Amino acid sequence: QRVTNFQTDIDNNLSVKDVRTRLNFQGDATYYASFAGQHTFKAGVQVDRMANQVDTGQLGNIVNLYWGRTLGGRRGNYGYYRVRSNGVDPKRGIVTTGDVSVNNVGLFIQDAWTINNKLTINVGLRTESEEVPAFSTEGGSSSTPITFGFADKLAPRVGAAYDIFGDGKWKVYGSWGIFYDIFKLELPRGSFGGDKWL
């Protein structure tokens, strides 16, 4: 017999693993040309592979004893009890699991055009193809419910720099562009309710 609220473990919750990995590859090429000034053309490709393996939650069953109480008008000799479990790993309680990975591809092209010894204009275009994974595909759900094609993430950029006296000491410059961030895998897990709970 134990005192009220006795428990065998201080905390039954544990993060067995929550491993996030990221592998990146980038390649680009540069070409120099002379027509109507000097041009530096650059083009490239980027591949980002992101993955997340997760196993967190209750390590064992949670057993609640209801001493001297009834459940639905019935009770055992001393009351009743409840066991918290799940259908996939019955020896554990509620857990969050998942093993996802996605490949995001980015492409870019740009030109640094030096018109004379004072004015340089930079123009470029970047785009990406991105998929956001689901940690659970039960019920026929797609493994990548959110996708962005190359046409969805067109990001133009333009800038200019002007050397006021042509001696490299004073310049006026400015730029404008559209920039997209990539989805963090915590968003589909937490914010969008995409966790796989057992």
Backbone as a ProteinNet text record, in pm:
[ID]
protein_1_A
[PRIMARY]
QRVTNFQTDIDNNLSVKDVRTRLNFQGDATYYASFAGQHTFKAGVQVDRMANQVDTGQLGNIVNLYWGRTLGGRRGNYGYYRVRSNGVDPKRGIVTTGDVSVNNVGLFIQDAWTINNKLTINVGLRTESEEVPAFSTEGGSSSTPITFGFADKLAPRVGAAYDIFGDGKWKVYGSWGIFYDIFKLELPRGSFGGDKWL
[TERTIARY]
85.1	0	88.2	53.5	134.7	50.9	120.6	50.1	-19.2	-110.7	-182.3	-82.9	-107.6	-25.4	111.8	132.1	257.9	276.5	398.7	428.6	564.1	574.8	698.5	808.8	772.2	871.6	837.5	941	918.1	861.7	915.3	867.5	869.1	755.9	742.7	766.9	785.8	804.1	952.6	987.8	1126.7	1133.8	1232.3	1260.5	1367.1	1322.8	1416.3	1508	1447.7	1527	1441.6	1506.7	1447.8	1562.2	1599.9	1719.6	1680.2	1742.9	1720.9	1852.3	1845.9	1966.4	1942.1	2051.5	2043.3	2168.7	2150.1	2260.7	2242.3	2348	2338.5	2441.8	2400.8	2492.8	2468.8	2576.5	2563.2	2671.6	2631.9	2727	2690.9	2790.7	2763.1	2876.2	2846.6	2943.6	2938.8	3053.6	3065.5	3118.8	3062	3106	3125.2	3239.5	3271.2	3256	3198.1	3177.6	3195.6	3228.9	3245.3	3156.7	3048.9	2965.5	2883	2887.7	2822.9	2866.8	2993	3047.7	3095.1	3126.9	3174.8	3061.3	3047.1	2942.6	3005.5	2948.9	2984.4	2855.3	2836	2716.3	2745	2646.7	2661.9	2530.6	2539.4	2421.2	2455.6	2353.7	2382.7	2260.3	2286.9	2182.7	2217.6	2114.1	2129.9	2031.1	2078	1990.5	2004.4	1892	1886.4	1805	1864.6	1789.3	1775.4	1649.8	1621.5	1546.4	1578.7	1513.2	1490	1391.4	1360.4	1309.7	1379.2	1335.3	1298.7	1177.3	1131.9	1065.5	1094.7	1029.9	1031.7	923	912.8	780.5	776.1	650.1	668.1	563.4	560.2	627.5	726.4	805.3	727.3	634.2	556.9	410.6	331.3	188.7	167.5	63.4	22.3	-99.5	-87.6	-196	-252.5	-378.7	-447.8	-540.8	-526.4	-612.3	-717.8	-843.1	-953.5	-1013.6	-955.1	-986.4	-1127.8	-1207.5	-1341.5	-1439.9	-1404.5	-1494.2	-1563	-1667.6	-1740.4	-1719.5	-1734.7	-1726	-1848.4	-1937.5	-2060.1	-2149.5	-2148.2	-2232.1	-2172.8	-2051.5	-1988	-1854.3	-1811	-1680	-1631.7	-1501.3	-1443.8	-1446.4	-1373.4	-1369.5	-1315.5	-1222.1	-1156.8	-1175.5	-1251	-1270.3	-1245.1	-1174.4	-1138.9	-1005.8	-951.1	-825	-834.3	-747.8	-739	-593.2	-568.5	-433.5	-427	-331	-310.5	-206.4	-241.9	-155.4	-178.7	-122.8	-152	-150.1	-211.2	-227.6	-104	-3.8	116.3	222.9	243.7	341.1	268.7	198.6	108.9	177.4	309.6	378.3	408.7	374.5	396.8	264.1	269.9	151.1	140.9	106.9	94.2	234	264.5	396.5	379.5	481.9	489.5	603.9	573.5	676.4	674.9	782.9	789.5	928.6	933.7	1060.2	1035.9	1069.6	1042.9	1170.8	1170.5	1279.8	1225.7	1282.9	1242.3	1365.8	1354.1	1458.7	1404.5	1470.5	1434.2	1542.2	1498.8	1592.2	1578.7	1691.1	1693.6	1778.9	1734.7	1808.3	1824.6	1939.1	1954.2	2039.6	2018.2	2099.1	2111.6	2229.4	2249.7	2355.9	2353.6	2451.2	2494.7	2625.1	2681.7	2736.1	2667	2698.5	2765.6	2892.4	2967.9	2966	2888.1	2868.3	2990.2	3043.4	3166.5	3238.7	3339.3	3415.3	3340.6	3217	3140.8	3013.2	2944.3	2812.2	2814.9	2762.8	2746	2600.6	2539.7	2401.3	2400.9	2333.1	2320.2	2174.2	2150.2	2016	2023.9	1918.4	1918.4	1779.1	1769.4	1643.3	1674.2	1601	1614.6	1477.1	1473.8	1349	1377.6	1274.3	1289.3	1171.2	1197.2	1093.9	1104.1	993	998	876.7	900.6	793.5	796.8	678.8	667.2	603.4	673.4	624.6	519.5	446.4	354.7	416.7	406.3	460.2	366.5	242.4	145.1	73.2	63.7	-9.3	-130.4	-176.8	-293.3	-417.7	-510.8	-634.6	-617.3	-507	-484.3	-426.5	-377.3	-318	-190.9	-162.2	-41.1	82	193.1	317.5	377.7	334.3	379.1	256.2	179.1	54.7	76.5	194.3	222.3	340.7	320.8	429.7	432.9	553.4	575.5	658.1	605.9	681	771.1	853.8	945.8	871.2	751.3	674.9	618.8	608.7	551.3	649.5	777.7	877.9	976.5	925.2	1012.4	1055.9	1185.8	1238.9	1336.7	1286.7	1377.3	1454.7	1574.7	1656.6	1721.4	1733.9	1802.7	1873.2	1989	2065.2	2158	2206.8	2298.7	2394.7	2513.7	2614.8	2678.7	2695.2	2754.3	2870.7	2989.2	3110.6	3113.1	3089.5	3066.7	3183.5	3304.6	3421	3504.9	3466.9	3541.6	3672.7	3691.8	3817.2	3798.2	3678.5	3652.3	3636.7	3625.8	3615.3	3472.4	3392.2	3253.1	3160.9	3054.9	2959.1	2817.3	2724.8	2582.9	2529.9	2454.4	2407	2269.8	2203	2071.6	2033.9	1938.1	1894.7	1750.1	1689.1	1553.2	1544.7	1465.3	1449.9	1336.6	1297.8	1200.3	1275.7	1253.7	1325.4	1225.2	1245.7	1160.9	1243.7	1183.1	1246.8	1196.6	1274	1226.8	1151.2	1056.7	980	1071.6	1055.1	1123.6	1035.5	1094.3	1014.8	936	967.8	888.4	749.6	735.7	604.7	502.2	531.8	429.4	404.7	505.3	484.5	398.9	436.9	370.2	258.6	291.5	194.7	79.5	105.2	0.9	-64	-25.1	-87.5	-53	66.3	103.6	177.4	184.4	247.6	177.3	252	192.5	187.6	71.2	53.2	-0.2	57.7	7.2	-49.7
-119.1	0	123.3	219.6	341.1	464.3	575.3	700.9	747.9	840.2	895.3	957.1	937.6	988.7	924.2	807.4	735.7	697.5	707.9	664	595.3	493.2	415.1	489.1	572.9	650.3	797.3	878.9	1023.8	1075.5	1025.2	1070.5	953.7	923.5	813.8	860.2	989.9	1043.9	1057.1	1017.9	1025.3	1045	1121	1133	1029	915	809.1	860	925	990.7	1096.2	1200.5	1305.6	1359.3	1281.8	1307.4	1384.7	1498.6	1579.9	1584.8	1549.9	1551.8	1637	1689.4	1772.5	1750.5	1717.4	1695.6	1792.2	1863.2	1967.5	1946.2	1965.5	1962.5	2088.5	2151	2269.8	2268.3	2298.8	2311.1	2432.4	2505.5	2620.6	2638.2	2714.5	2742.4	2890.7	2943.8	3086.3	3101.4	3198.8	3226.7	3377.7	3417.8	3560.4	3595.9	3714	3758.6	3909.2	3955.7	4099.5	4140.2	4209.7	4275.1	4380	4501.5	4615.5	4624.3	4596.9	4595.3	4454.8	4435.3	4304.5	4231	4101.1	4018.6	3902	3874.4	3754.2	3676.2	3573.9	3490.1	3375	3344.2	3235.6	3158.9	3026.8	2942	2825.8	2774.8	2666.6	2588.7	2479.3	2391.4	2358.4	2347.3	2310.2	2199.2	2099.3	1991.1	1982.3	1989.5	1985.4	1862.8	1771	1656.4	1672.9	1683.3	1697.5	1574.2	1531.1	1412.6	1431.5	1360	1363.4	1226	1166.7	1042.4	1075.8	1038.8	1074.9	955.5	942	843.2	903.6	966.1	1028.3	987.5	994.1	967.2	881.3	812.6	734.4	599.4	570	447.3	322.9	336.2	221.6	257.6	155.8	179.4	265.7	344.6	419.3	347.5	306.8	235.8	328.5	362.7	446	357.7	365.2	290	383.1	341.8	420.4	341	359.8	281.4	311.6	206.8	220.5	291.1	314.3	387.1	291.8	343.9	265.6	327.6	244.6	290.1	237.6	326.3	285.4	198.9	226.4	150.7	17.2	-14.3	-140.4	-112.8	-209.9	-198.9	-336.4	-346.1	-470.7	-471	-565	-574.3	-447	-383	-265.6	-138.6	-142.6	-28.2	-70.5	12	-26.2	37.5	-4.6	52.3	74	160.5	189.8	179.4	123.6	110.7	191.5	283.6	360.7	288.9	260.8	186.7	236.2	166.8	196.9	66.5	66.5	-55.7	-102.4	-17.3	-55.5	-112.1	-47	-92.5	-98.7	-209.6	-216.6	-200.8	-213.9	-200.8	-55.2	35.6	178	251.6	375.7	460.7	536.8	665.9	749	791.8	768.6	802.9	875.5	949.2	1015.6	952.6	903.2	840.8	899.5	878.8	924.5	907.8	890.7	879.5	934.5	1061	1125.9	1184.4	1201	1270.8	1332.3	1444.3	1513.6	1568.5	1583.9	1645.4	1774.6	1885.6	2014.9	2054.1	2103.6	2138.7	2287.3	2357.2	2498.8	2522.4	2614.9	2652.8	2803	2850.6	2995.3	3030.7	3152.6	3211.1	3359.5	3416.2	3558.9	3616.7	3748	3820.1	3946.1	3962.5	4087.9	4161.9	4269.3	4342.1	4474.8	4483.7	4607.3	4686.3	4794.3	4870.4	4956.3	5021.4	5099.4	5090.6	5171.6	5160.1	5219.3	5264.1	5320.6	5242.9	5187.6	5127.8	4975.8	4903.7	4758.2	4725.9	4644.5	4602	4450.3	4406.6	4264.2	4223	4120.3	4064.8	3913.4	3857.1	3712.5	3658.9	3528.7	3459.7	3327.9	3301.5	3176.6	3112.5	2981.3	2909.7	2779.1	2724.1	2601.6	2508.5	2382.2	2279.3	2220.8	2225	2185.1	2100.4	1998.8	1914.6	1918.1	1918.7	1915.4	1782	1698.5	1563.2	1555.4	1444.9	1412.1	1298.5	1304.9	1199.4	1079.6	1098.1	989	986.9	868.3	853.2	762	748.4	664.6	727.2	642.3	690.9	737.2	697.2	734.2	871.9	934.3	1067.4	1061.1	1168.9	1177.9	1187.4	1130.6	1141	1281	1356.9	1496.8	1583.6	1619.6	1694	1837.8	1895.2	2031.5	2025.7	2075.9	2078.6	2214.8	2256.4	2379	2341.1	2369.5	2346	2464.1	2449.2	2557.9	2687.3	2677.5	2797.9	2868.4	2798.3	2857.1	2944.7	2925.2	2996.9	3073.6	3143.8	3228	3349.2	3370.6	3477.2	3563.6	3669.6	3758.9	3849.5	3888.5	3981.7	4079.3	4203.8	4304.7	4402	4446.4	4541.7	4623.3	4733.1	4817.9	4885.7	4910.7	4984	5086.4	5208.6	5316.1	5377.5	5369.6	5427.4	5576.1	5661.1	5803.7	5870	5846.1	5912.2	5817.3	5690.5	5594.1	5551	5580.3	5543.6	5435.2	5379.4	5271.7	5316.8	5450.2	5498.7	5530.4	5577	5611.9	5542.3	5482.9	5421	5436.6	5433	5431.6	5298.6	5227.6	5097.2	5068.3	4976.7	4933.9	4802.6	4734.5	4607.3	4580.1	4490.9	4446.9	4299.8	4224.9	4084.3	4020.9	3904.8	3821.9	3700.5	3666.3	3556.2	3463.2	3333.7	3232.5	3151.3	3121	3032	2890.5	2790.7	2653.6	2616.4	2523.8	2476.5	2404.5	2432.4	2355.8	2235.3	2121.1	1999.9	2006.4	2101.5	2118.1	2171.8	2244.8	2300.1	2192.1	2094.8	1992.8	1908.2	1893.4	1814.5	1888.6	2009.6	2080.6	2171.7	2269.8	2373.8	2321.4	2225.8	2177.7	2049.5	2003	1883.4	1756.6	1750.1	1633.4	1526.4	1537	1432.8	1299.7	1191.3	1058.4	1009.2	1017.7	976.9	835.6	755.5	621	617.1
0	0	0	-82.5	-98.5	-68.2	-52.7	-27.3	-154.7	-139.6	-254.2	-352.5	-481.6	-592.4	-601.9	-541.6	-557	-704.3	-752.6	-888.4	-891.5	-976.5	-982.3	-1056	-1152.4	-1228	-1216	-1204.3	-1195.6	-1326.9	-1439.6	-1569.9	-1666.4	-1724.1	-1819.4	-1962.5	-1984.2	-2118.1	-2150.6	-2271.4	-2312.8	-2463.3	-2505.4	-2647.4	-2681.3	-2734.9	-2773.1	-2883	-2983.1	-3087.5	-3155.6	-3195.4	-3278.5	-3362.4	-3462.7	-3543.2	-3667.7	-3686.3	-3806.4	-3883.1	-4009.2	-4092.4	-4215.8	-4267.8	-4388.2	-4470.6	-4596.5	-4689.1	-4804.3	-4840.3	-4940.8	-5048.5	-5173.8	-5288.2	-5369.7	-5413.9	-5497.2	-5603.4	-5723.9	-5834.3	-5917.4	-5962.1	-6047.6	-6148	-6251.6	-6358.1	-6389.6	-6429.1	-6461.2	-6603.2	-6675.7	-6812.6	-6826.5	-6880.2	-6897.8	-7044.6	-7070.3	-7208.2	-7216.6	-7336.7	-7362.2	-7478.3	-7449.2	-7550.2	-7478.1	-7524.8	-7459.1	-7313.5	-7288.8	-7153.9	-7118	-6992.4	-6945	-6873.7	-6902.1	-6841.3	-6765.4	-6650.3	-6574.9	-6554.5	-6638.7	-6628.8	-6532.9	-6449.6	-6354.6	-6348.2	-6347.7	-6335.6	-6243.3	-6175.6	-6083	-6041.7	-5971.7	-5918.7	-5774.1	-5692	-5551.5	-5519.6	-5446.7	-5401	-5249.8	-5181.9	-5035.3	-4995	-4922.1	-4870.1	-4720	-4675.5	-4532.6	-4485.2	-4363.2	-4307.7	-4158.6	-4107.3	-3964	-3921.5	-3825.8	-3763	-3619.4	-3579.5	-3446	-3377.8	-3250	-3162.3	-3022.1	-2984.8	-2853.4	-2790	-2659.2	-2590.2	-2467.7	-2432.4	-2308.8	-2330.2	-2245.7	-2259.3	-2219	-2128.2	-2081.1	-2068.9	-2041.9	-2020.7	-1896.8	-1899.7	-1781	-1724	-1598.8	-1531.3	-1424.5	-1437.1	-1338.8	-1256.1	-1123.8	-1032.5	-974.5	-980.5	-926.2	-810.7	-694.3	-574.4	-525.9	-513.5	-458.3	-549.3	-675	-766.2	-862.5	-925.6	-1025.2	-1162.2	-1263.5	-1402.3	-1474.8	-1514.5	-1582.3	-1494.8	-1364.7	-1273.5	-1231.1	-1275.5	-1238.6	-1172.2	-1090.3	-1027.9	-986	-972.4	-923.4	-771.5	-711.3	-565.2	-502.1	-568	-508.4	-590.7	-696.4	-784.2	-928.3	-1004.1	-1141.5	-1178.3	-1292	-1340.4	-1491.1	-1539.7	-1682.8	-1726.2	-1843.7	-1898.6	-2027.3	-2033.7	-2156.4	-2240.9	-2366.3	-2456.3	-2598.4	-2696.7	-2836.2	-2914.9	-3031.1	-3109	-3182.4	-3197.5	-3270.9	-3178.1	-3063.2	-2963.2	-2828.8	-2801.3	-2684.8	-2549.7	-2543.7	-2415.3	-2380.7	-2471.9	-2448.7	-2447.5	-2399.5	-2400	-2530.7	-2523.6	-2642.6	-2687.6	-2814.6	-2868.9	-3002	-3039.8	-3169.6	-3246.8	-3366.6	-3448.2	-3588	-3659.6	-3797.7	-3854.9	-3985.3	-4057.2	-4196.8	-4218.5	-4346.6	-4404.3	-4536.3	-4603.3	-4731.7	-4770.9	-4892.7	-4962.9	-5094.7	-5175	-5233.5	-5205.7	-5262.3	-5362.9	-5478.7	-5585.6	-5617	-5623.8	-5659.1	-5783	-5867.5	-5988.3	-5990.3	-6040.7	-6052.1	-6173	-6221.3	-6327.6	-6297.5	-6323.2	-6294.6	-6386.9	-6398.5	-6480.4	-6406.5	-6392.6	-6342.5	-6465.4	-6502	-6626.5	-6590.8	-6620.1	-6597.4	-6728.2	-6728.5	-6851.4	-6881.3	-6777.9	-6791.3	-6657.2	-6636.2	-6511.4	-6391.4	-6411.5	-6301.3	-6268	-6367.7	-6346.1	-6365.9	-6265.1	-6273.8	-6239.3	-6323.6	-6301.7	-6282	-6177.5	-6148	-6164.9	-6245.2	-6261.4	-6243.9	-6188.9	-6169	-6146.4	-6156.2	-6132.4	-6063	-5955.2	-5881	-5868.9	-5868.1	-5848.1	-5774.5	-5713.2	-5635.7	-5658.6	-5642.1	-5634.5	-5494.2	-5419.2	-5278.9	-5242.6	-5160.8	-5108.8	-4957	-4895.8	-4749.9	-4713.4	-4636.1	-4612.1	-4501.5	-4503.4	-4394.4	-4314.7	-4184.2	-4100.1	-4093.6	-4133.4	-4134	-4268	-4326.9	-4453.6	-4435.6	-4311.9	-4285.9	-4347.6	-4385.1	-4445.3	-4587.9	-4652.1	-4791.7	-4811.8	-4705.5	-4719.3	-4801.4	-4871.1	-4952.6	-4862.8	-4909.1	-4832.5	-4844.8	-4945.9	-4961.4	-4992.2	-4889.3	-4913.4	-4959.8	-4934.2	-4978.9	-5074.8	-5196.2	-5294.7	-5362.8	-5394.8	-5471.5	-5594.3	-5713	-5835.6	-5866.3	-5968.4	-6005.5	-6037	-6096	-6130.8	-6007.8	-5893.5	-5772.5	-5695.8	-5717.8	-5638.6	-5726.2	-5826.7	-5909.7	-5827.3	-5819.7	-5735	-5815	-5878.6	-5951.6	-5856.2	-5898.8	-5821.6	-5919.1	-5876	-5957.2	-5863.4	-5905.1	-5824.4	-5913.2	-5858.9	-5934.7	-5838.3	-5886.7	-5810	-5903	-5852.4	-5932.6	-5855.2	-5914.9	-5857	-5893.9	-5795.2	-5821.4	-5894.2	-5844.1	-5905.3	-5990.2	-5995.5	-6075.3	-6012.3	-5881.6	-5815.9	-5708.9	-5696.4	-5601.4	-5457.1	-5432.7	-5294.7	-5253.7	-5344.9	-5314.1	-5413.9	-5359.6	-5450.3	-5396.4	-5487.3	-5455.6	-5508.6	-5425.6	-5469.8	-5410.1	-5471.5	-5423.3	-5489	-5427.8	-5484.6	-5444.4	-5519.7	-5493.4	-5530.5	-5456	-5489.6	-5412.2	-5456.6	-5387.6	-5335.4	-5208	-5144.9	-5077.3	-5093.7	-5031	-4932.9	-4819	-4721.8	-4747.8	-4705.8	-4717.8	-4591	-4604.5	-4490	-4392.7	-4265.3	-4162.2	-4129	-4106.7	-4083.1	-3953.4	-3865.5	-3743.2	-3776.3	-3888.4	-3924.6	-3954.9	-4043.3	-4064.5	-3940.6	-3853.4	-3732.1	-3631.6	-3597.4	-3489	-3533.9	-3617.8	-3653.6	-3737.9	-3826.9	-3915.5	-3866.4	-3747.6	-3692.6	-3767.1	-3825.6	-3905.4	-3827.7	-3695.7	-3615.9	-3634.6	-3623.6	-3625	-3481.3	-3422.9	-3283.4	-3278.5	-3191.6	-3166.6	-3025.9
[MASK]
++++++++++++++++++++++++++++++++++++++++++++++++++++++++++++++++++++++++++++++++++++++++++++++++++++++++++++++++++++++++++++++++++++++++++++++++++++++++++++++++++++++++++++++++++++++++++++++++++++++

